[in-house]
Amino acid sequence: MLYVISGEDVSNSLDKRLAARSAHLERLKALQTDGRLILAGPYPTIDNADPGPAGFSGSLIVAEFESLEAARAWGEADPYVVAGVYAKVTVKPFIKVLPV
């Protein structure tokens, strides 16, 4: 089943994000290689594809996991959690309707 993993950043997270970014992307690429990643990306703090020093307010990941527990465990082990980028991580089941 698909799950949404949504991380909400702490204030002024940009430096922490940059420090943990390569490890975070490595895990996402592993999901992609396994054919389980649907989409992933950050929420810019401002309405701009390159927010610069304004940074990001969080991230969204939609991926396939065996169970809600597996998705939660994966989300809680994210390098952004370990580095203190995320103040909160929410994991929910997701049903993709479109596009087909």
MMTF fields as JSON, N, C-alpha, C and O atoms, coordinates in Angstrom:
{
  "mmtfVersion": "1.0.0",
  "mmtfProducer": "UNKNOWN",
  "numBonds": 399,
  "numAtoms": 400,
  "numGroups": 100,
  "numChains": 1,
  "numModels": 1,
  "chainsPerModel": [1],
  "groupsPerChain": [100],
  "chainIdList": ["A"],
  "bondAtomList": [4, 2, 8, 6, 12, 10, 16, 14, 20, 18, 24, 22, 28, 26, 32, 30, 36, 34, 40, 38, 44, 42, 48, 46, 52, 50, 56, 54, 60, 58, 64, 62, 68, 66, 72, 70, 76, 74, 80, 78, 84, 82, 88, 86, 92, 90, 96, 94, 100, 98, 104, 102, 108, 106, 112, 110, 116, 114, 120, 118, 124, 122, 128, 126, 132, 130, 136, 134, 140, 138, 144, 142, 148, 146, 152, 150, 156, 154, 160, 158, 164, 162, 168, 166, 172, 170, 176, 174, 180, 178, 184, 182, 188, 186, 192, 190, 196, 194, 200, 198, 204, 202, 208, 206, 212, 210, 216, 214, 220, 218, 224, 222, 228, 226, 232, 230, 236, 234, 240, 238, 244, 242, 248, 246, 252, 250, 256, 254, 260, 258, 264, 262, 268, 266, 272, 270, 276, 274, 280, 278, 284, 282, 288, 286, 292, 290, 296, 294, 300, 298, 304, 302, 308, 306, 312, 310, 316, 314, 320, 318, 324, 322, 328, 326, 332, 330, 336, 334, 340, 338, 344, 342, 348, 346, 352, 350, 356, 354, 360, 358, 364, 362, 368, 366, 372, 370, 376, 374, 380, 378, 384, 382, 388, 386, 392, 390, 396, 394],
  "bondOrderList": [1, 1, 1, 1, 1, 1, 1, 1, 1, 1, 1, 1, 1, 1, 1, 1, 1, 1, 1, 1, 1, 1, 1, 1, 1, 1, 1, 1, 1, 1, 1, 1, 1, 1, 1, 1, 1, 1, 1, 1, 1, 1, 1, 1, 1, 1, 1, 1, 1, 1, 1, 1, 1, 1, 1, 1, 1, 1, 1, 1, 1, 1, 1, 1, 1, 1, 1, 1, 1, 1, 1, 1, 1, 1, 1, 1, 1, 1, 1, 1, 1, 1, 1, 1, 1, 1, 1, 1, 1, 1, 1, 1, 1, 1, 1, 1, 1, 1, 1],
  "groupList": [{"groupName": "MET", "atomNameList": ["N", "CA", "C", "O"], "elementList": ["N", "C", "C", "O"], "formalChargeList": [0, 0, 0, 0], "bondAtomList": [1, 0, 2, 1, 3, 2], "bondOrderList": [1, 1, 2], "singleLetterCode": "M", "chemCompType": "L-PEPTIDE LINKING"}, {"groupName": "LEU", "atomNameList": ["N", "CA", "C", "O"], "elementList": ["N", "C", "C", "O"], "formalChargeList": [0, 0, 0, 0], "bondAtomList": [1, 0, 2, 1, 3, 2], "bondOrderList": [1, 1, 2], "singleLetterCode": "L", "chemCompType": "L-PEPTIDE LINKING"}, {"groupName": "TYR", "atomNameList": ["N", "CA", "C", "O"], "elementList": ["N", "C", "C", "O"], "formalChargeList": [0, 0, 0, 0], "bondAtomList": [1, 0, 2, 1, 3, 2], "bondOrderList": [1, 1, 2], "singleLetterCode": "Y", "chemCompType": "L-PEPTIDE LINKING"}, {"groupName": "VAL", "atomNameList": ["N", "CA", "C", "O"], "elementList": ["N", "C", "C", "O"], "formalChargeList": [0, 0, 0, 0], "bondAtomList": [1, 0, 2, 1, 3, 2], "bondOrderList": [1, 1, 2], "singleLetterCode": "V", "chemCompType": "L-PEPTIDE LINKING"}, {"groupName": "ILE", "atomNameList": ["N", "CA", "C", "O"], "elementList": ["N", "C", "C", "O"], "formalChargeList": [0, 0, 0, 0], "bondAtomList": [1, 0, 2, 1, 3, 2], "bondOrderList": [1, 1, 2], "singleLetterCode": "I", "chemCompType": "L-PEPTIDE LINKING"}, {"groupName": "SER", "atomNameList": ["N", "CA", "C", "O"], "elementList": ["N", "C", "C", "O"], "formalChargeList": [0, 0, 0, 0], "bondAtomList": [1, 0, 2, 1, 3, 2], "bondOrderList": [1, 1, 2], "singleLetterCode": "S", "chemCompType": "L-PEPTIDE LINKING"}, {"groupName": "GLY", "atomNameList": ["N", "CA", "C", "O"], "elementList": ["N", "C", "C", "O"], "formalChargeList": [0, 0, 0, 0], "bondAtomList": [1, 0, 2, 1, 3, 2], "bondOrderList": [1, 1, 2], "singleLetterCode": "G", "chemCompType": "PEPTIDE LINKING"}, {"groupName": "GLU", "atomNameList": ["N", "CA", "C", "O"], "elementList": ["N", "C", "C", "O"], "formalChargeList": [0, 0, 0, 0], "bondAtomList": [1, 0, 2, 1, 3, 2], "bondOrderList": [1, 1, 2], "singleLetterCode": "E", "chemCompType": "L-PEPTIDE LINKING"}, {"groupName": "ASP", "atomNameList": ["N", "CA", "C", "O"], "elementList": ["N", "C", "C", "O"], "formalChargeList": [0, 0, 0, 0], "bondAtomList": [1, 0, 2, 1, 3, 2], "bondOrderList": [1, 1, 2], "singleLetterCode": "D", "chemCompType": "L-PEPTIDE LINKING"}, {"groupName": "ASN", "atomNameList": ["N", "CA", "C", "O"], "elementList": ["N", "C", "C", "O"], "formalChargeList": [0, 0, 0, 0], "bondAtomList": [1, 0, 2, 1, 3, 2], "bondOrderList": [1, 1, 2], "singleLetterCode": "N", "chemCompType": "L-PEPTIDE LINKING"}, {"groupName": "LYS", "atomNameList": ["N", "CA", "C", "O"], "elementList": ["N", "C", "C", "O"], "formalChargeList": [0, 0, 0, 0], "bondAtomList": [1, 0, 2, 1, 3, 2], "bondOrderList": [1, 1, 2], "singleLetterCode": "K", "chemCompType": "L-PEPTIDE LINKING"}, {"groupName": "ARG", "atomNameList": ["N", "CA", "C", "O"], "elementList": ["N", "C", "C", "O"], "formalChargeList": [0, 0, 0, 0], "bondAtomList": [1, 0, 2, 1, 3, 2], "bondOrderList": [1, 1, 2], "singleLetterCode": "R", "chemCompType": "L-PEPTIDE LINKING"}, {"groupName": "ALA", "atomNameList": ["N", "CA", "C", "O"], "elementList": ["N", "C", "C", "O"], "formalChargeList": [0, 0, 0, 0], "bondAtomList": [1, 0, 2, 1, 3, 2], "bondOrderList": [1, 1, 2], "singleLetterCode": "A", "chemCompType": "L-PEPTIDE LINKING"}, {"groupName": "HIS", "atomNameList": ["N", "CA", "C", "O"], "elementList": ["N", "C", "C", "O"], "formalChargeList": [0, 0, 0, 0], "bondAtomList": [1, 0, 2, 1, 3, 2], "bondOrderList": [1, 1, 2], "singleLetterCode": "H", "chemCompType": "L-PEPTIDE LINKING"}, {"groupName": "GLN", "atomNameList": ["N", "CA", "C", "O"], "elementList": ["N", "C", "C", "O"], "formalChargeList": [0, 0, 0, 0], "bondAtomList": [1, 0, 2, 1, 3, 2], "bondOrderList": [1, 1, 2], "singleLetterCode": "Q", "chemCompType": "L-PEPTIDE LINKING"}, {"groupName": "THR", "atomNameList": ["N", "CA", "C", "O"], "elementList": ["N", "C", "C", "O"], "formalChargeList": [0, 0, 0, 0], "bondAtomList": [1, 0, 2, 1, 3, 2], "bondOrderList": [1, 1, 2], "singleLetterCode": "T", "chemCompType": "L-PEPTIDE LINKING"}, {"groupName": "PRO", "atomNameList": ["N", "CA", "C", "O"], "elementList": ["N", "C", "C", "O"], "formalChargeList": [0, 0, 0, 0], "bondAtomList": [1, 0, 2, 1, 3, 2], "bondOrderList": [1, 1, 2], "singleLetterCode": "P", "chemCompType": "L-PEPTIDE LINKING"}, {"groupName": "PHE", "atomNameList": ["N", "CA", "C", "O"], "elementList": ["N", "C", "C", "O"], "formalChargeList": [0, 0, 0, 0], "bondAtomList": [1, 0, 2, 1, 3, 2], "bondOrderList": [1, 1, 2], "singleLetterCode": "F", "chemCompType": "L-PEPTIDE LINKING"}, {"groupName": "TRP", "atomNameList": ["N", "CA", "C", "O"], "elementList": ["N", "C", "C", "O"], "formalChargeList": [0, 0, 0, 0], "bondAtomList": [1, 0, 2, 1, 3, 2], "bondOrderList": [1, 1, 2], "singleLetterCode": "W", "chemCompType": "L-PEPTIDE LINKING"}],
  "groupTypeList": [0, 1, 2, 3, 4, 5, 6, 7, 8, 3, 5, 9, 5, 1, 8, 10, 11, 1, 12, 12, 11, 5, 12, 13, 1, 7, 11, 1, 10, 12, 1, 14, 15, 8, 6, 11, 1, 4, 1, 12, 6, 16, 2, 16, 15, 4, 8, 9, 12, 8, 16, 6, 16, 12, 6, 17, 5, 6, 5, 1, 4, 3, 12, 7, 17, 7, 5, 1, 7, 12, 12, 11, 12, 18, 6, 7, 12, 8, 16, 2, 3, 3, 12, 6, 3, 2, 12, 10, 3, 15, 3, 10, 16, 17, 4, 10, 3, 1, 16, 3],
  "groupIdList": [1, 2, 3, 4, 5, 6, 7, 8, 9, 10, 11, 12, 13, 14, 15, 16, 17, 18, 19, 20, 21, 22, 23, 24, 25, 26, 27, 28, 29, 30, 31, 32, 33, 34, 35, 36, 37, 38, 39, 40, 41, 42, 43, 44, 45, 46, 47, 48, 49, 50, 51, 52, 53, 54, 55, 56, 57, 58, 59, 60, 61, 62, 63, 64, 65, 66, 67, 68, 69, 70, 71, 72, 73, 74, 75, 76, 77, 78, 79, 80, 81, 82, 83, 84, 85, 86, 87, 88, 89, 90, 91, 92, 93, 94, 95, 96, 97, 98, 99, 100],
  "secStructList": [7, 3, 3, 3, 3, 3, 3, 3, 3, 7, 6, 6, 7, 2, 2, 2, 2, 2, 2, 2, 2, 2, 2, 2, 2, 2, 2, 2, 2, 2, 2, 2, 2, 6, 6, 7, 3, 3, 3, 3, 3, 3, 3, 3, 1, 1, 1, 1, 1, 1, 7, 4, 4, 4, 7, 3, 3, 3, 3, 3, 3, 3, 3, 3, 7, 1, 1, 2, 2, 2, 2, 2, 2, 2, 2, 2, 6, 7, 2, 2, 2, 2, 6, 6, 7, 3, 3, 3, 3, 3, 3, 3, 3, 3, 7, 7, 7, 1, 7, 7],
  "xCoordList": [0.839, 0.0, 0.888, 2.046, 0.307, 1.031, 0.818, -0.218, 1.84, 1.794, 2.386, 3.325, 1.817, 2.349, 3.176, 2.717, 4.382, 5.237, 5.468, 6.078, 4.97, 5.08, 5.884, 5.502, 6.994, 7.839, 7.67, 7.662, 7.535, 7.447, 8.749, 9.162, 9.39, 10.69, 10.592, 9.573, 11.675, 11.847, 12.13, 12.423, 12.049, 12.391, 13.87, 14.708, 14.174, 15.566, 16.306, 17.408, 15.69, 16.232, 17.244, 17.854, 17.441, 18.214, 19.61, 19.998, 20.366, 21.721, 21.687, 22.509, 20.744, 20.606, 20.2, 20.695, 19.296, 18.873, 20.061, 20.265, 20.827, 21.961, 22.969, 23.54, 23.186, 24.138, 23.671, 24.495, 22.365, 21.829, 21.269, 20.815, 21.297, 20.632, 21.137, 20.321, 22.423, 22.928, 22.463, 22.105, 22.467, 21.992, 20.486, 20.009, 19.747, 18.296, 18.005, 17.165, 18.701, 18.496, 18.915, 18.301, 19.942, 20.394, 19.269, 19.039, 18.579, 17.467, 16.322, 15.694, 16.055, 15.0, 15.369, 14.52, 16.623, 17.077, 16.977, 16.705, 17.189, 17.029, 15.571, 15.293, 14.641, 13.217, 12.91, 12.159, 13.498, 13.278, 13.822, 13.157, 15.009, 15.609, 14.741, 14.648, 14.109, 13.213, 11.853, 11.02, 11.613, 10.34, 9.205, 8.034, 9.545, 8.533, 8.255, 7.29, 9.078, 8.911, 7.983, 8.213, 6.93, 6.002, 6.422, 6.511, 6.684, 7.181, 7.777, 7.477, 8.626, 9.249, 9.735, 10.183, 9.64, 10.159, 9.837, 9.012, 10.509, 10.334, 9.23, 8.81, 8.776, 7.852, 8.692, 9.227, 8.824, 9.557, 8.799, 7.568, 9.534, 8.918, 8.238, 7.246, 8.783, 8.184, 7.749, 8.143, 6.949, 6.416, 7.477, 7.413, 8.464, 9.567, 10.215, 10.426, 10.532, 11.175, 12.558, 13.036, 13.196, 14.485, 14.348, 14.598, 13.952, 13.699, 14.945, 14.841, 16.125, 17.359, 17.411, 17.047, 17.852, 18.008, 16.686, 16.692, 15.541, 14.244, 14.027, 13.319, 14.638, 14.605, 13.275, 12.509, 13.019, 11.884, 11.117, 11.666, 9.851, 9.016, 8.729, 8.113, 9.168, 8.943, 9.14, 9.646, 8.733, 8.881, 7.724, 7.064, 7.49, 6.458, 7.072, 7.831, 6.743, 7.172, 5.938, 5.181, 5.731, 4.697, 5.423, 6.088, 5.28, 5.999, 5.217, 4.301, 5.596, 4.963, 5.728, 6.954, 4.978, 5.538, 4.639, 3.48, 5.177, 4.415, 3.285, 2.266, 3.471, 2.487, 2.67, 3.675, 1.685, 1.781, 2.958, 3.669, 3.163, 4.279, 5.619, 6.528, 5.74, 6.983, 7.209, 8.339, 6.138, 6.256, 6.653, 7.495, 6.051, 6.41, 7.863, 8.58, 8.295, 9.681, 10.647, 11.673, 10.312, 11.165, 11.207, 12.28, 10.058, 9.993, 10.742, 11.426, 10.617, 11.275, 12.787, 13.508, 13.273, 14.715, 15.345, 16.538, 14.561, 15.072, 16.213, 16.137, 17.26, 18.363, 17.924, 18.575, 16.839, 16.346, 15.787, 15.852, 15.244, 14.78, 15.992, 16.045, 16.958, 18.166, 18.924, 19.475, 18.949, 19.682, 18.892, 19.411, 17.658, 16.862, 16.215, 15.815, 16.108, 15.453, 13.94, 13.297, 13.385, 11.938, 11.543, 12.126, 10.552, 9.947, 8.892, 8.624, 8.291, 7.202, 7.151, 7.374, 6.858, 6.665, 5.296, 4.987, 4.484, 3.168, 3.168, 3.636, 2.644, 2.57, 1.123, 0.49, 0.603, -0.786, -0.881, -0.114, -1.825, -2.094, -2.616, -3.235, -2.358, -2.724, -3.219, -2.637, -4.297, -4.813, -4.675, -5.285, -3.876, -3.678, -4.856, -5.156, -5.521, -6.628, -6.193, -6.458, -5.525, -5.074, -3.647, -3.253, -2.877, -3.19, -3.142, -2.496, -3.831, -3.913, -2.671, -2.536],
  "yCoordList": [-1.176, 0.0, 1.245, 1.208, 2.351, 3.61, 4.339, 4.204, 5.122, 5.929, 7.296, 7.429, 8.316, 9.674, 9.872, 9.602, 10.339, 10.722, 12.215, 12.667, 12.975, 14.427, 14.911, 14.698, 15.56, 16.103, 17.6, 18.295, 18.099, 19.545, 20.004, 19.499, 20.968, 21.456, 22.293, 22.925, 22.276, 23.231, 24.593, 24.664, 25.635, 26.968, 27.019, 26.395, 27.761, 27.957, 26.635, 26.441, 25.74, 24.391, 24.27, 23.213, 25.319, 25.189, 24.609, 23.704, 25.086, 24.551, 23.075, 22.299, 22.681, 21.266, 20.433, 19.321, 20.976, 20.282, 20.038, 18.927, 21.075, 20.956, 19.925, 19.179, 19.881, 18.927, 17.483, 16.584, 17.249, 15.876, 15.49, 14.36, 16.409, 16.196, 14.976, 14.208, 14.767, 13.64, 12.296, 11.392, 12.164, 10.917, 10.749, 9.639, 11.843, 11.819, 11.363, 10.49, 11.955, 11.597, 10.16, 9.491, 9.69, 8.301, 7.317, 6.359, 7.561, 6.68, 6.749, 5.736, 7.955, 8.1, 7.388, 6.761, 7.486, 6.799, 5.288, 4.588, 4.776, 3.335, 2.928, 1.882, 3.739, 3.462, 3.496, 2.665, 4.465, 4.576, 3.356, 2.814, 2.93, 1.747, 0.514, -0.346, 0.431, -0.696, -0.556, -1.457, 0.559, 0.783, 1.158, 0.992, 1.662, 1.958, 3.45, 3.813, 4.315, 5.755, 6.307, 6.103, 7.009, 7.653, 9.093, 9.534, 9.835, 11.208, 11.64, 11.081, 12.647, 13.196, 14.601, 14.892, 15.465, 16.811, 17.693, 17.349, 18.852, 19.779, 20.801, 21.029, 21.406, 22.535, 23.802, 24.037, 24.626, 25.883, 26.805, 26.842, 27.531, 28.458, 29.621, 30.163, 29.998, 31.083, 30.527, 29.425, 31.283, 30.852, 31.022, 31.937, 30.105, 30.179, 28.806, 28.157, 28.359, 27.059, 27.01, 25.937, 28.165, 28.26, 29.283, 30.469, 28.835, 29.778, 30.393, 31.279, 29.934, 30.492, 30.408, 29.378, 31.459, 31.415, 31.311, 31.035, 31.53, 31.361, 29.894, 29.584, 28.994, 27.567, 26.893, 27.277, 25.88, 24.995, 24.813, 24.973, 24.479, 24.273, 22.802, 22.461, 21.932, 20.501, 19.753, 20.298, 18.486, 17.626, 16.654, 16.344, 16.176, 15.183, 14.003, 14.176, 12.813, 11.579, 10.703, 10.528, 10.154, 9.149, 7.91, 7.945, 6.819, 5.596, 4.369, 4.457, 3.244, 1.972, 1.287, 1.179, 0.827, 0.072, -1.119, -1.15, -2.095, -3.3, -3.021, -3.712, -2.004, -1.718, -0.295, 0.358, 0.17, 1.48, 1.513, 2.514, 0.432, 0.365, 0.479, 1.158, -0.19, -0.114, 1.299, 1.788, 1.96, 3.332, 4.268, 5.147, 4.085, 4.927, 4.72, 5.683, 3.475, 3.182, 3.819, 4.377, 3.732, 4.329, 5.846, 6.447, 6.458, 7.908, 8.385, 9.407, 7.654, 8.057, 7.886, 8.491, 7.055, 6.84, 7.761, 7.651, 8.659, 9.56, 10.405, 10.86, 10.623, 11.481, 12.886, 13.508, 13.396, 14.698, 14.658, 15.656, 13.525, 13.371, 13.329, 14.035, 12.498, 12.328, 13.652, 13.939, 14.458, 15.731, 16.874, 17.981, 16.618, 17.654, 18.634, 19.728, 18.245, 19.094, 19.095, 20.145, 17.908, 17.783, 17.926, 17.292, 18.762, 18.875, 17.791, 17.346, 17.37, 16.408, 15.632, 16.198, 14.332, 13.505, 12.84, 12.207, 12.995, 12.372, 11.329, 11.594, 10.145, 9.062, 8.609, 8.301, 8.571, 8.17, 7.262, 7.416, 6.307, 5.525, 6.456, 7.482, 6.082, 6.918, 6.045, 5.001, 6.477, 5.775, 6.706, 7.774, 6.295, 7.091, 6.832, 5.684, 7.905, 7.793, 8.259, 7.583, 9.414, 9.962, 10.467, 10.831, 10.505, 9.956, 8.434, 7.817, 7.862, 6.403, 5.876, 4.666],
  "zCoordList": [0.0, 0.0, 0.0, 0.416, -0.481, -0.477, 0.838, 1.49, 1.212, 2.435, 2.141, 1.355, 2.789, 2.743, 4.006, 5.116, 3.819, 4.942, 4.787, 3.818, 5.756, 5.708, 6.908, 8.058, 6.619, 7.68, 7.773, 6.758, 8.99, 9.23, 9.858, 10.902, 9.211, 9.674, 10.948, 11.225, 11.705, 12.797, 12.158, 10.965, 12.913, 12.407, 12.03, 12.68, 10.986, 10.546, 10.336, 10.849, 9.583, 9.389, 8.26, 8.103, 7.47, 6.232, 6.439, 5.7, 7.397, 7.612, 7.971, 7.485, 8.815, 9.186, 7.973, 7.783, 7.151, 5.935, 5.009, 4.519, 4.783, 3.865, 4.364, 3.569, 5.663, 6.239, 6.091, 5.926, 6.148, 6.103, 4.735, 4.549, 3.786, 2.5, 1.745, 1.237, 1.649, 0.859, 1.438, 0.684, 2.744, 3.369, 3.161, 2.925, 3.247, 3.014, 1.578, 1.36, 0.603, -0.801, -1.094, -1.925, -0.426, -0.598, -0.272, -1.01, 0.829, 1.224, 0.218, -0.089, -0.295, -1.289, -2.586, -3.219, -2.973, -4.193, -4.039, -5.015, -2.838, -2.598, -2.787, -3.374, -2.297, -2.535, -4.028, -4.537, -4.722, -6.16, -6.894, -7.777, -6.537, -7.153, -6.942, -7.818, -5.778, -5.469, -6.15, -6.044, -6.847, -7.523, -6.577, -6.917, -5.391, -4.379, -4.194, -3.521, -4.774, -4.605, -5.677, -6.869, -5.252, -6.18, -6.417, -7.563, -5.335, -5.451, -4.127, -3.072, -4.209, -3.001, -3.309, -4.418, -2.31, -2.482, -1.298, -0.452, -1.249, -0.128, -0.378, -1.513, 0.71, 0.67, 0.832, 1.916, -0.216, -0.043, 0.92, 0.919, 1.723, 2.675, 1.967, 2.454, 0.812, 0.025, -1.327, -1.707, -2.039, -3.331, -4.417, -5.238, -4.396, -5.337, -5.418, -4.394, -6.628, -6.805, -6.159, -5.789, -6.026, -5.341, -4.216, -4.427, -3.017, -1.941, -1.326, -0.477, -1.742, -1.21, 0.302, 0.868, 0.969, 2.426, 3.194, 4.394, 2.507, 3.179, 3.54, 4.498, 2.771, 3.085, 2.841, 1.957, 3.647, 3.45, 4.759, 5.85, 4.623, 5.813, 6.076, 7.086, 5.18, 5.361, 4.065, 3.084, 4.072, 2.902, 2.807, 3.798, 1.579, 1.312, 0.585, -0.368, 1.035, 0.374, 0.225, 1.18, -0.959, -1.174, -1.691, -2.726, -0.947, -1.302, -0.849, -0.032, -1.393, -1.055, 0.075, 0.042, 1.073, 2.191, 2.488, 2.076, 3.201, 3.537, 4.524, 4.522, 5.367, 6.406, 6.909, 6.627, 7.655, 8.287, 9.248, 9.328, 9.969, 10.914, 10.189, 10.665, 9.03, 8.247, 7.724, 7.722, 7.281, 6.787, 7.924, 7.74, 9.097, 10.25, 10.647, 10.918, 10.682, 11.054, 10.059, 10.449, 8.778, 7.755, 7.938, 7.894, 8.138, 8.313, 9.544, 9.501, 10.636, 11.886, 11.839, 12.632, 10.901, 10.761, 9.716, 9.434, 9.147, 8.116, 8.669, 9.81, 7.894, 8.338, 8.749, 9.589, 8.176, 8.593, 10.01, 10.728, 10.419, 11.805, 12.725, 13.732, 12.371, 13.178, 13.328, 14.391, 12.257, 12.273, 12.908, 13.046, 13.29, 13.922, 12.954, 13.352, 11.671, 10.678, 10.904, 10.874, 11.128, 11.297, 12.76, 13.64, 13.003, 14.325, 14.504, 15.62, 13.377, 13.421, 12.111, 11.04, 12.196, 11.019, 11.141, 12.151, 10.096, 10.052, 8.947, 7.839, 9.241, 8.259, 8.165, 9.175, 6.932, 6.707, 5.491, 4.541, 5.512, 4.308, 3.207, 3.488, 1.964, 0.827, -0.308, -0.602, -0.945, -2.126, -3.323, -3.367, -4.279, -5.492, -6.431, -6.758, -6.862, -7.805, -9.186, -10.18, -9.26, -10.523, -10.381, -9.274, -11.414, -12.727, -12.711, -11.864, -13.653, -13.755, -14.413, -14.596]
}
